[in-house]
Coordinates of C-alpha atoms and ligand atoms in Angstrom, one line a residue:
S18 CA 371.2 -54.1 50.0
P19 CA 369.7 -53.5 53.1
A20 CA 370.5 -54.4 56.7
L21 CA 367.7 -56.1 58.9
V22 CA 366.8 -54.5 62.1
L23 CA 365.6 -56.4 65.2
L24 CA 363.4 -54.7 67.6
L25 CA 362.4 -56.9 70.2
G26 CA 359.3 -56.4 72.9
D27 CA 360.8 -54.7 75.0
Q28 CA 362.3 -52.1 73.0
L29 CA 359.7 -50.3 71.6
S30 CA 361.5 -47.0 72.0
P31 CA 361.7 -44.3 69.1
A32 CA 365.6 -43.7 70.4
M33 CA 366.5 -47.6 70.3
S34 CA 370.6 -47.1 69.4
S35 CA 369.2 -50.5 66.5
L36 CA 367.4 -47.5 65.0
R37 CA 369.4 -44.7 65.4
A38 CA 372.5 -46.9 63.6
A39 CA 369.8 -47.8 60.7
D40 CA 369.5 -45.9 57.3
R41 CA 365.2 -45.6 57.3
D42 CA 365.8 -45.0 53.3
R43 CA 366.9 -48.3 53.0
D44 CA 366.8 -50.5 55.9
V45 CA 364.0 -52.8 57.2
V46 CA 362.9 -53.3 60.9
L47 CA 361.7 -57.2 61.8
M48 CA 358.9 -57.2 65.1
C49 CA 358.1 -61.0 65.4
E50 CA 355.5 -62.2 67.8
V51 CA 357.0 -65.6 68.8
A52 CA 355.5 -69.0 69.8
D53 CA 358.8 -69.4 72.4
E54 CA 358.7 -66.0 73.6
T55 CA 354.9 -66.4 74.9
T56 CA 355.6 -69.8 76.7
Y57 CA 359.1 -69.7 78.0
V58 CA 357.1 -68.9 81.4
P59 CA 353.6 -69.5 82.0
H60 CA 353.3 -65.5 81.4
H61 CA 350.4 -63.8 82.6
R62 CA 347.7 -63.8 80.0
Q63 CA 347.3 -60.1 80.1
K64 CA 351.4 -59.4 79.9
I65 CA 351.5 -60.9 76.6
V66 CA 348.4 -59.2 75.1
F67 CA 350.1 -56.0 76.8
L68 CA 353.6 -56.6 74.6
L69 CA 351.9 -57.9 71.4
S70 CA 349.6 -55.0 71.4
A71 CA 352.1 -52.5 72.3
M72 CA 354.2 -54.3 69.4
R73 CA 351.6 -54.0 67.1
H74 CA 350.9 -50.4 67.6
F75 CA 354.4 -49.2 67.6
A76 CA 354.8 -51.2 64.4
E77 CA 352.5 -48.9 63.0
A78 CA 354.1 -45.5 65.0
L79 CA 356.9 -46.9 63.3
R80 CA 355.8 -46.8 59.8
A81 CA 353.8 -43.5 60.0
D82 CA 357.7 -42.6 60.6
G83 CA 358.2 -43.2 57.3
W84 CA 360.0 -47.1 58.5
T85 CA 360.0 -50.4 56.1
V86 CA 358.2 -53.1 58.5
D87 CA 358.3 -56.5 58.4
Y88 CA 355.7 -57.5 60.8
V89 CA 355.4 -61.2 61.7
R90 CA 351.9 -62.0 63.6
L91 CA 351.9 -64.9 66.2
D92 CA 349.1 -66.7 63.8
D93 CA 351.0 -66.3 60.6
P94 CA 350.9 -70.4 59.3
A95 CA 354.4 -69.8 58.5
N96 CA 355.9 -68.3 61.8
T97 CA 358.7 -70.9 62.9
G98 CA 358.1 -69.6 66.8
S99 CA 361.2 -68.8 67.5
F100 CA 363.6 -65.3 67.6
T101 CA 366.1 -67.6 65.8
G102 CA 364.0 -69.0 63.0
E103 CA 362.3 -65.7 62.2
V104 CA 365.4 -63.9 61.8
G105 CA 367.1 -66.6 59.0
R106 CA 363.8 -66.2 57.2
A107 CA 363.8 -62.8 56.8
L108 CA 367.3 -62.6 56.4
A109 CA 366.6 -64.4 53.2
R110 CA 363.2 -62.8 52.6
H111 CA 364.6 -59.1 52.4
G112 CA 368.7 -60.2 50.9
A113 CA 370.2 -58.5 54.3
D114 CA 373.8 -59.0 54.2
R115 CA 373.9 -57.3 58.2
L116 CA 371.6 -57.4 61.3
L117 CA 371.3 -54.8 63.5
V118 CA 369.7 -55.0 67.1
T119 CA 369.8 -53.7 70.4
E120 CA 371.6 -55.9 73.7
A121 CA 369.0 -57.8 74.8
G122 CA 367.2 -57.4 78.3
E123 CA 367.9 -61.3 79.0
W124 CA 370.6 -63.6 78.9
R125 CA 368.7 -66.5 77.2
V126 CA 367.9 -64.0 74.5
K127 CA 371.2 -62.8 74.2
A128 CA 372.4 -66.4 73.9
M129 CA 370.8 -66.7 70.8
I130 CA 371.9 -63.4 69.5
D131 CA 375.3 -65.1 70.3
G132 CA 374.9 -67.5 68.0
W133 CA 373.2 -65.8 64.7
A134 CA 376.4 -64.4 63.1
A135 CA 378.5 -68.5 62.8
R136 CA 374.6 -70.0 61.7
F137 CA 373.4 -67.2 59.1
G138 CA 377.2 -66.2 58.2
T139 CA 376.2 -62.5 58.1
E140 CA 377.9 -59.8 60.3
V141 CA 375.3 -59.3 63.6
Q142 CA 376.4 -55.4 64.7
V143 CA 375.0 -55.3 69.0
L144 CA 375.1 -52.2 70.4
P145 CA 374.4 -51.2 74.0
D146 CA 370.9 -50.4 75.0
R147 CA 371.4 -46.7 76.3
R148 CA 368.3 -46.4 78.4
F149 CA 369.8 -46.6 81.4
V150 CA 372.0 -44.3 83.4
C151 CA 374.4 -46.9 83.8
P152 CA 376.5 -48.3 81.3
L153 CA 376.9 -52.0 82.3
P154 CA 380.9 -51.3 81.5
A155 CA 380.5 -48.4 84.3
F156 CA 378.9 -50.5 86.8
E157 CA 381.0 -53.5 86.5
D158 CA 383.4 -50.9 87.3
W159 CA 382.0 -49.1 90.0
A160 CA 381.3 -53.4 91.3
R161 CA 385.1 -54.2 90.3
D162 CA 386.8 -54.3 93.8
R163 CA 384.4 -53.7 96.5
K164 CA 383.6 -55.5 99.2
S165 CA 380.3 -54.5 98.9
L166 CA 377.5 -53.7 96.6
R167 CA 375.0 -51.9 99.0
M168 CA 372.7 -50.1 96.9
E169 CA 372.8 -47.3 98.2
Y170 CA 376.4 -46.3 97.6
F171 CA 375.8 -47.3 93.9
Y172 CA 372.5 -44.6 94.5
R173 CA 374.4 -41.4 94.9
E174 CA 377.2 -42.1 92.7
M175 CA 374.0 -42.0 90.4
R176 CA 372.4 -39.1 91.6
R177 CA 375.8 -37.3 91.1
K178 CA 376.1 -38.7 87.6
T179 CA 372.7 -37.5 86.7
G180 CA 372.3 -33.8 89.1
L181 CA 368.7 -35.3 90.0
L182 CA 368.2 -34.0 93.7
M183 CA 371.5 -32.4 93.6
D184 CA 371.8 -28.9 95.5
G185 CA 375.2 -28.1 94.2
D186 CA 377.3 -31.3 95.1
K187 CA 374.5 -31.7 98.4
P188 CA 372.1 -33.8 98.0
A189 CA 368.9 -31.8 98.2
G190 CA 367.2 -31.3 101.9
G191 CA 370.9 -32.8 103.3
R192 CA 369.9 -36.2 103.3
W193 CA 370.4 -38.6 100.6
N194 CA 367.7 -41.2 101.4
F195 CA 364.0 -40.2 103.2
D196 CA 363.4 -43.6 103.6
A197 CA 362.5 -43.4 107.3
E198 CA 359.7 -40.9 107.0
N199 CA 358.7 -43.8 104.1
R200 CA 357.1 -46.0 106.6
K201 CA 353.1 -45.4 107.4
P202 CA 350.4 -47.7 107.2
L203 CA 347.3 -46.4 105.3
T204 CA 344.0 -46.3 106.4
D205 CA 340.6 -46.9 104.3
D206 CA 338.9 -43.5 105.0
L207 CA 341.9 -41.9 103.1
F208 CA 341.6 -40.2 99.8
L209 CA 342.9 -42.7 97.2
P210 CA 343.4 -41.9 93.8
E211 CA 341.0 -43.9 90.9
R212 CA 343.3 -45.1 88.5
R213 CA 342.3 -44.4 84.5
R214 CA 342.0 -47.8 82.8
F215 CA 342.8 -48.0 78.7
A216 CA 339.7 -49.5 76.9
P217 CA 341.3 -51.6 74.8
D218 CA 340.9 -50.0 71.2
A219 CA 340.4 -52.9 68.5
V220 CA 344.1 -53.8 67.8
T221 CA 344.0 -54.7 71.9
Q222 CA 340.9 -56.5 71.4
E223 CA 342.1 -58.6 68.3
V224 CA 345.2 -59.4 70.4
I225 CA 342.6 -60.2 73.4
D226 CA 341.0 -62.8 71.0
L227 CA 343.9 -64.4 69.7
I228 CA 346.0 -65.0 73.3
A229 CA 342.3 -66.3 75.1
A230 CA 341.9 -68.4 71.8
R231 CA 345.4 -69.7 72.0
F232 CA 345.9 -69.9 76.0
P233 CA 342.0 -71.1 77.2
E234 CA 343.6 -72.3 80.3
G235 CA 346.1 -70.1 81.0
F236 CA 347.1 -67.8 83.8
G237 CA 345.5 -64.3 84.9
D238 CA 342.1 -62.8 84.0
L239 CA 342.2 -61.1 80.4
E240 CA 338.5 -59.5 81.3
G241 CA 339.2 -55.9 82.3
F242 CA 342.9 -55.2 80.6
G243 CA 343.2 -51.7 81.1
W244 CA 346.8 -51.1 80.4
A245 CA 348.0 -48.2 78.5
V246 CA 349.9 -50.2 74.4
T247 CA 351.2 -46.8 73.5
R248 CA 353.7 -43.8 74.4
A249 CA 350.4 -41.4 74.9
D250 CA 348.9 -43.4 76.7
A251 CA 351.7 -44.2 79.1
E252 CA 352.4 -40.6 79.3
A253 CA 348.3 -39.7 79.9
A254 CA 348.9 -42.8 82.6
F255 CA 352.8 -41.1 84.2
E256 CA 351.1 -37.5 84.4
E257 CA 348.1 -38.8 86.2
F258 CA 350.3 -40.0 88.3
L259 CA 351.8 -37.5 89.0
G260 CA 348.8 -35.1 89.8
R261 CA 346.8 -37.5 91.8
A262 CA 349.6 -40.0 93.8
L263 CA 353.1 -38.7 93.5
A264 CA 352.7 -36.7 96.8
R265 CA 351.2 -39.5 99.0
F266 CA 353.8 -41.7 97.5
G267 CA 356.6 -42.0 99.6
D268 CA 354.7 -41.9 102.9
H269 CA 352.8 -44.5 102.5
Q270 CA 354.9 -46.8 99.8
D271 CA 355.4 -49.9 102.2
A272 CA 350.9 -49.7 102.9
M273 CA 348.8 -52.6 101.9
L274 CA 344.7 -52.3 102.0
A275 CA 342.5 -54.9 101.4
G276 CA 340.5 -54.6 97.8
R277 CA 343.3 -51.3 97.1
P278 CA 345.7 -53.2 94.8
F279 CA 347.0 -49.7 93.4
L280 CA 346.7 -47.2 96.5
Y281 CA 349.7 -44.3 95.6
H282 CA 352.3 -46.3 93.3
G283 CA 353.5 -45.3 89.6
L284 CA 352.2 -48.3 87.9
I285 CA 354.5 -47.7 85.4
S286 CA 357.5 -50.3 85.8
A287 CA 355.8 -52.0 82.6
Y288 CA 355.8 -48.8 80.6
L289 CA 359.7 -48.3 81.4
N290 CA 360.5 -51.5 80.9
V291 CA 359.4 -51.8 77.4
G292 CA 360.9 -48.2 76.2
L293 CA 356.9 -47.1 76.4
L294 CA 358.7 -43.8 79.1
D295 CA 361.6 -43.1 80.0
A296 CA 363.3 -43.9 83.0
L297 CA 365.3 -40.7 83.6
D298 CA 362.7 -38.0 82.0
V299 CA 360.3 -39.8 84.6
C300 CA 362.8 -38.9 87.6
R301 CA 363.4 -35.5 85.7
R302 CA 359.9 -34.7 85.6
V303 CA 359.3 -35.9 89.3
E304 CA 362.3 -33.7 90.8
A305 CA 360.6 -30.7 88.8
E306 CA 357.1 -31.6 91.2
W307 CA 359.1 -31.4 94.3
R308 CA 361.2 -28.0 93.1
A309 CA 357.7 -26.9 92.3
G310 CA 356.7 -27.3 95.4
R311 CA 353.8 -29.6 94.4
V312 CA 354.8 -32.8 96.4
P313 CA 356.9 -33.4 99.6
L314 CA 360.6 -34.6 99.1
N315 CA 360.1 -37.7 100.5
A316 CA 358.0 -38.2 97.5
A317 CA 360.4 -37.0 94.7
E318 CA 363.2 -38.8 96.7
G319 CA 361.8 -42.6 97.4
F320 CA 360.8 -42.6 93.6
I321 CA 363.4 -41.5 92.1
R322 CA 365.4 -43.4 94.6
Q323 CA 363.7 -46.4 93.2
I324 CA 363.7 -45.7 89.4
I325 CA 367.9 -44.9 89.5
G326 CA 368.9 -46.2 92.2
W327 CA 367.5 -50.0 92.5
R328 CA 365.8 -50.1 89.5
E329 CA 369.6 -49.4 87.9
Y330 CA 371.5 -51.5 90.3
V331 CA 369.5 -54.6 89.8
R332 CA 370.4 -54.5 86.2
G333 CA 373.9 -53.8 86.8
I334 CA 374.2 -56.8 89.0
Y335 CA 371.6 -59.2 87.0
W336 CA 374.5 -58.8 84.2
L337 CA 377.4 -59.1 86.4
K338 CA 376.4 -62.5 87.6
M339 CA 374.6 -64.2 85.0
P340 CA 374.3 -67.1 83.8
G341 CA 375.4 -68.4 87.5
Y342 CA 373.3 -66.3 89.6
R343 CA 369.5 -67.5 88.6
D344 CA 371.5 -71.7 89.6
E345 CA 372.3 -69.9 93.4
N346 CA 370.3 -71.2 96.0
A347 CA 372.7 -70.1 99.5
L348 CA 369.4 -71.1 101.9
G349 CA 369.5 -74.5 100.1
A350 CA 365.5 -74.0 99.8
T351 CA 364.1 -77.3 98.5
R352 CA 359.6 -76.9 98.8
P353 CA 358.3 -77.0 95.4
L354 CA 356.0 -74.0 95.0
P355 CA 352.5 -74.4 97.0
W356 CA 349.7 -74.5 93.9
F357 CA 348.2 -71.7 95.9
Y358 CA 350.7 -69.0 94.3
W359 CA 349.1 -69.9 91.1
S360 CA 345.2 -70.7 92.5
G361 CA 345.0 -67.8 94.5
D362 CA 343.0 -70.3 96.8
T363 CA 344.4 -70.3 100.2
D364 CA 343.0 -69.4 103.9
M365 CA 345.5 -66.6 104.3
A366 CA 343.8 -63.5 104.0
C367 CA 347.0 -61.6 103.1
M368 CA 348.4 -64.1 100.3
A369 CA 345.0 -64.2 98.7
E370 CA 345.1 -60.7 98.5
A371 CA 348.2 -60.3 96.7
I372 CA 347.9 -63.6 94.8
G373 CA 344.4 -62.2 94.2
Q374 CA 345.0 -58.9 92.6
T375 CA 348.3 -60.2 90.8
R376 CA 345.5 -62.6 88.6
R377 CA 342.6 -59.9 88.0
H378 CA 345.5 -57.2 87.2
A379 CA 348.8 -59.0 86.6
Y380 CA 350.0 -56.4 89.1
A381 CA 350.7 -56.3 92.8
H382 CA 353.2 -53.4 94.7
H383 CA 356.0 -53.9 95.7
I384 CA 356.0 -54.9 99.4
Q385 CA 353.5 -57.2 98.2
R386 CA 355.7 -59.3 96.2
L387 CA 358.5 -58.6 98.9
M388 CA 357.2 -58.9 102.4
V389 CA 353.5 -61.4 101.4
T390 CA 354.4 -63.9 98.9
G391 CA 358.3 -63.4 98.6
T392 CA 358.7 -63.7 103.1
F393 CA 356.2 -66.6 102.9
A394 CA 357.8 -68.0 100.1
L395 CA 361.4 -67.6 101.9
L396 CA 360.2 -68.8 105.5
A397 CA 358.3 -72.0 103.8
G398 CA 361.7 -72.7 102.0
I399 CA 360.5 -72.6 98.5
D400 CA 362.8 -73.5 95.7
P401 CA 364.3 -69.8 94.9
K402 CA 364.8 -71.3 91.1
A403 CA 360.4 -72.3 91.0
L404 CA 359.1 -68.8 93.1
H405 CA 361.8 -66.6 89.8
E406 CA 359.9 -68.5 87.0
W407 CA 356.8 -67.6 88.9
Y408 CA 357.2 -64.0 89.4
L409 CA 359.1 -63.9 86.0
A410 CA 355.3 -65.1 84.8
V411 CA 352.8 -63.1 86.4
Y412 CA 353.5 -59.7 86.3
I413 CA 353.5 -57.2 83.4
D414 CA 356.6 -55.6 83.9
A415 CA 358.6 -59.1 84.7
F416 CA 361.8 -59.1 82.7
E417 CA 364.6 -61.3 84.0
W418 CA 366.4 -58.8 84.0
V419 CA 365.0 -56.7 86.9
E420 CA 362.9 -59.9 88.4
L421 CA 365.4 -62.0 88.6
P422 CA 367.6 -60.3 91.3
N423 CA 364.8 -58.3 93.2
T424 CA 363.6 -62.4 93.9
L425 CA 366.8 -64.5 94.3
G426 CA 369.0 -61.8 96.0
M427 CA 366.5 -59.2 97.6
S428 CA 363.5 -61.5 98.4
Q429 CA 365.1 -64.6 99.3
F430 CA 368.9 -64.3 100.2
A431 CA 369.7 -67.1 97.5
D432 CA 372.8 -65.5 96.6
G433 CA 374.0 -65.4 99.8
G434 CA 373.6 -61.4 101.0
L435 CA 375.1 -59.7 98.0
L436 CA 372.2 -57.7 97.1
G437 CA 370.8 -57.6 101.0
S438 CA 372.2 -57.8 103.9
K439 CA 370.3 -59.8 105.9
P440 CA 367.1 -62.2 104.9
Y441 CA 363.6 -60.3 104.7
A442 CA 362.0 -62.5 106.8
A443 CA 359.2 -61.3 109.4
S444 CA 356.7 -62.5 111.2
G445 CA 352.8 -61.9 111.3
A446 CA 353.3 -57.9 113.2
Y447 CA 354.8 -57.1 109.9
I448 CA 352.2 -57.6 107.8
D449 CA 349.6 -56.8 110.2
R450 CA 351.2 -53.5 111.3
M451 CA 351.6 -53.0 107.2
S452 CA 347.7 -53.6 106.5
D453 CA 344.4 -53.9 107.4
Y454 CA 344.2 -57.8 106.1
C455 CA 344.7 -59.8 109.2
A456 CA 341.4 -58.1 110.2
G457 CA 340.1 -60.2 107.9
C458 CA 341.4 -63.5 108.1
R459 CA 340.7 -66.5 109.9
Y460 CA 343.9 -66.6 111.5
D461 CA 344.6 -64.7 114.5
V462 CA 348.1 -62.8 114.1
T463 CA 348.4 -62.7 117.8
E464 CA 348.3 -66.0 118.3
K465 CA 352.1 -67.5 117.7
T466 CA 351.1 -71.6 117.8
G467 CA 348.1 -73.4 117.7
A468 CA 345.4 -73.9 114.8
I469 CA 344.0 -70.7 114.4
A470 CA 348.1 -69.1 114.7
C471 CA 349.3 -66.8 111.4
P472 CA 351.5 -69.4 109.8
F473 CA 353.9 -66.4 109.6
N474 CA 354.6 -66.4 113.2
A475 CA 355.7 -70.2 114.0
L476 CA 357.5 -69.8 110.3
Y477 CA 359.5 -67.2 110.7
W478 CA 361.0 -69.0 114.2
D479 CA 361.2 -71.8 112.2
F480 CA 363.7 -70.6 109.4
L481 CA 365.6 -68.8 111.8
A482 CA 365.9 -71.9 113.7
R483 CA 366.3 -73.9 110.3
N484 CA 369.1 -71.3 109.0
A485 CA 370.8 -71.2 112.2
D486 CA 374.1 -72.6 110.4
R487 CA 374.0 -70.6 107.9
L488 CA 373.0 -66.9 109.5
R489 CA 373.5 -67.0 113.3
G490 CA 376.6 -64.9 112.6
N491 CA 375.0 -62.5 110.7
P492 CA 375.7 -58.6 112.6
R493 CA 372.1 -57.9 111.6
L494 CA 370.0 -61.1 113.3
G495 CA 372.4 -61.0 116.7
T496 CA 369.1 -59.8 118.8
V497 CA 367.1 -62.0 117.1
Y498 CA 369.2 -64.7 117.6
A499 CA 369.6 -63.9 121.1
T500 CA 366.0 -63.7 121.9
W501 CA 365.4 -67.7 120.2
D502 CA 368.1 -68.4 122.6
R503 CA 366.5 -67.1 125.4
M504 CA 362.9 -68.8 125.1
A505 CA 361.8 -71.9 126.8
E506 CA 363.1 -74.9 125.7
G507 CA 359.1 -75.9 125.7
K508 CA 358.0 -72.2 123.5
R509 CA 361.1 -73.3 121.3
D510 CA 359.7 -77.0 120.3
A511 CA 356.1 -75.5 120.2
L512 CA 356.7 -73.3 117.6
R513 CA 358.9 -75.7 116.0
E514 CA 356.1 -78.6 115.6
S515 CA 353.0 -75.5 115.3
A516 CA 355.7 -74.9 112.1
G517 CA 355.9 -78.4 110.9
A518 CA 352.4 -79.3 111.2
F519 CA 351.4 -76.0 108.5
L520 CA 354.4 -77.1 106.3
D521 CA 353.0 -80.9 106.6
R522 CA 349.6 -79.5 105.4
L523 CA 350.9 -77.4 102.8
D524 CA 352.4 -80.5 101.5
R525 CA 350.1 -82.4 101.1
D526 CA 347.3 -80.7 100.1
D527 CA 350.3 -80.1 97.0
A528 CA 350.6 -83.9 96.7
G529 CA 347.2 -84.3 95.1
P530 CA 347.1 -85.2 91.2
A531 CA 350.3 -83.8 89.3
R532 CA 349.7 -80.2 89.2
S533 CA 351.9 -78.3 86.6
P534 CA 351.2 -74.2 86.4
P535 CA 348.1 -73.2 83.9
Ligands
FAD13 P1 356.5 -48.3 92.2 O1 356.2 -48.5 93.4 O2 355.6 -46.4 91.7 O3 358.1 -47.5 91.9 C1 358.0 -46.7 91.4 C2 359.4 -47.5 89.8 O4 360.6 -47.5 90.7 C3 358.7 -48.6 89.5 O5 357.9 -48.6 88.0 C4 360.3 -48.9 88.9 O6 360.6 -49.2 87.4 C5 361.0 -48.7 90.1 N1 361.0 -49.8 91.1 C6 360.6 -49.5 92.1 N2 361.2 -50.2 93.2 C7 362.1 -51.1 92.6 C8 362.9 -51.8 92.7 N3 363.2 -53.0 93.8 N4 363.6 -52.8 91.6 C9 363.7 -52.5 89.9 N5 362.6 -50.9 89.9 C10 361.6 -50.8 90.9 N6 359.6 -54.5 89.0 C11 360.4 -55.1 87.3 O7 359.5 -54.1 87.0 N7 359.6 -56.3 87.3 C12 360.0 -57.3 87.5 O8 359.7 -58.5 87.4 C13 359.8 -57.3 89.3 N8 360.3 -58.2 90.1 C14 360.2 -58.3 90.8 C15 360.4 -59.1 92.5 C16 360.3 -58.8 93.7 C17 359.8 -60.4 94.5 C18 360.0 -58.0 94.6 C19 360.4 -58.0 95.6 C20 360.3 -57.0 93.4 C21 360.2 -56.7 91.8 N9 360.2 -55.5 91.2 C22 360.0 -55.9 89.7 C23 360.0 -54.2 91.9 C24 358.5 -53.8 91.8 O9 358.1 -54.2 93.0 C25 357.8 -53.2 91.0 O10 358.8 -52.5 89.7 C26 357.0 -52.5 90.9 O11 356.0 -53.0 92.2 C27 356.3 -52.0 90.1 O12 355.3 -51.1 90.3 P2 355.1 -49.7 90.4 O13 355.6 -49.4 88.8 O14 353.6 -49.6 90.5 O15 356.1 -49.1 91.1
DLZ14 C1 357.7 -61.3 77.3 C2 357.4 -61.4 75.7 C3 356.3 -61.9 74.8 C4 355.2 -62.3 75.8 N1 356.3 -61.7 73.2 C5 357.3 -61.3 72.5 C6 356.9 -61.6 70.8 O1 356.5 -62.4 70.5 N2 358.4 -61.1 70.9 C7 359.5 -60.3 71.0 O2 360.0 -59.8 70.9 N3 359.1 -60.5 72.6 C8 358.1 -60.8 72.8 N4 358.8 -60.6 74.6 C9 359.5 -59.9 75.1 C10 361.1 -61.0 74.9 O3 360.8 -61.9 75.7 C11 361.6 -59.9 75.3 O4 362.3 -58.7 74.6 C12 363.3 -60.5 75.6 O5 363.0 -61.3 76.4 C13 364.0 -59.3 76.7 O6 365.4 -60.0 75.8
SF4_15 FE1 349.0 -62.8 106.8 FE2 348.6 -63.8 109.6 FE3 347.4 -61.4 108.7 FE4 346.4 -63.8 108.3 S1 347.5 -63.3 110.2 S2 346.3 -62.3 106.9 S3 347.8 -64.8 107.0 S4 349.9 -61.7 108.7

């Protein structure tokens, strides 16, 4: 009898270990669109369309390659709506006595899979996900007995292991990290590459219609969907990035410009995360651009560090620390997520830009996520779990293994400093330095208190004062606490009053008729 090969929606690569272990002439591949996966957070509708359309295209590619694919559609009347229900039905349908699956990317799904052998009385073979440079057991070895799990040291090991940007056993250019060169702001008159939009084909259009009908009030625009949904198009998108944007990626990695959502970023996280692009391959091609003299080293190094450094590292942290990790709340933050995170309706120009483009494109680049929506939530004391569910919902690339450590750890310091050595707290001055947002804002970034003062300014000091017991001992915050202590008492009071008034207004605006996520 055949084995059933379950292929999850973020496993769309012919290199999956489950496919490698299967027999194309005998076994059946199961792919299923299930209601539970489309609703465990209120996903951006473009994210659902991207996943389902990429799944449908990949199923066709597998069939063309000789596989038997059993594909269950979301609107199939017999669809039970869950992975467990669909695996149960398919095992019976095919008389399969064995299930093959590559390990899931999310704890929630892993927990389901762990229950299947007993539930179905079937052999369940869970295979490692080989799409990553660092296997999970190797990460555990690295983390064991280490007091501090800093990304930088992990990254150097990954450089040595892959040989990327290495000259013998030395880092190319004599340094591991060129981040100090990557903090240049941008001006609007610089050349900005146009980014290609992939117009929906008939398959994608059918999914768009399905999702529009099913989630009429769902979060996020559907018009303008332009993501690649096949390997070939994801390749084309990456080629375009190599040729037109990579050279400036490093210099302007942290910059932000109003009305320019993409700048010199890769726009490839979603493709990497679902298997349309391969992480190591992408890094090798970026290295080749540098070796050929077409892009500077700080661009190639910065990009490669994000992938073999941060991306691999956060995955390791996720599996090391789950399931307890998602409940951590080291700063005891409890404020509900403000409604404007969903609506975009706020008079803070930086927040309106970041949230507005998120609604339009299911995309914001790293500094917008970290230093705008993330920093605001940190300063305002937003419940990290509510914020986590927002980030998991709204971005095209959001899967819990990568999103949760970035949100809870890097951005909110809710893990007490496992990921970052200090909280990413900053006043409006940071945003003003790195963007052109403040010029178009009703608030004045240079004012510290009062009705027109930039809210980030007073919130910044209020955050430090509120969390002094927890943060004062942090050596990297020594000088800011010294500044706070030296401040005249009247000035300190005025800052805290200003912050208090802002937060009261925020709570009042949100206290109207009960609002739940779309
Ligand atoms: P580029 O700027 O072009 O970077 C290149 C690649 O590096 C990305 O495609 C991505 O694969 C990788 N990368 C960069 N930074 C990180 C990082 N911090 N962690 C892991 N990989 C990284 N990334 C996701 O893929 N999914 C998420 O759900 C996600 N949630 C985030 C939530 C918060 C609060 C923050 C601060 C960051 C989050 N990131 C997430 C990381 C990062 O913001 C995105 O990977 C990046 O913005 C994707 O756009 P890009 O492809 O244009 O990236
Ligand atoms: C995100 C998502 C969505 C929206 N829909 C599906 C789906 O219908 N079928 C599917 O197999 N996967 C979907 N996914 C991705 C899964 O949630 C993701 O593969 C797992 O959570 C990773 O463990
Ligand atoms: Fe954001 Fe403050 Fe600048 Fe307005 S003034 S855009 S709120 S940082």
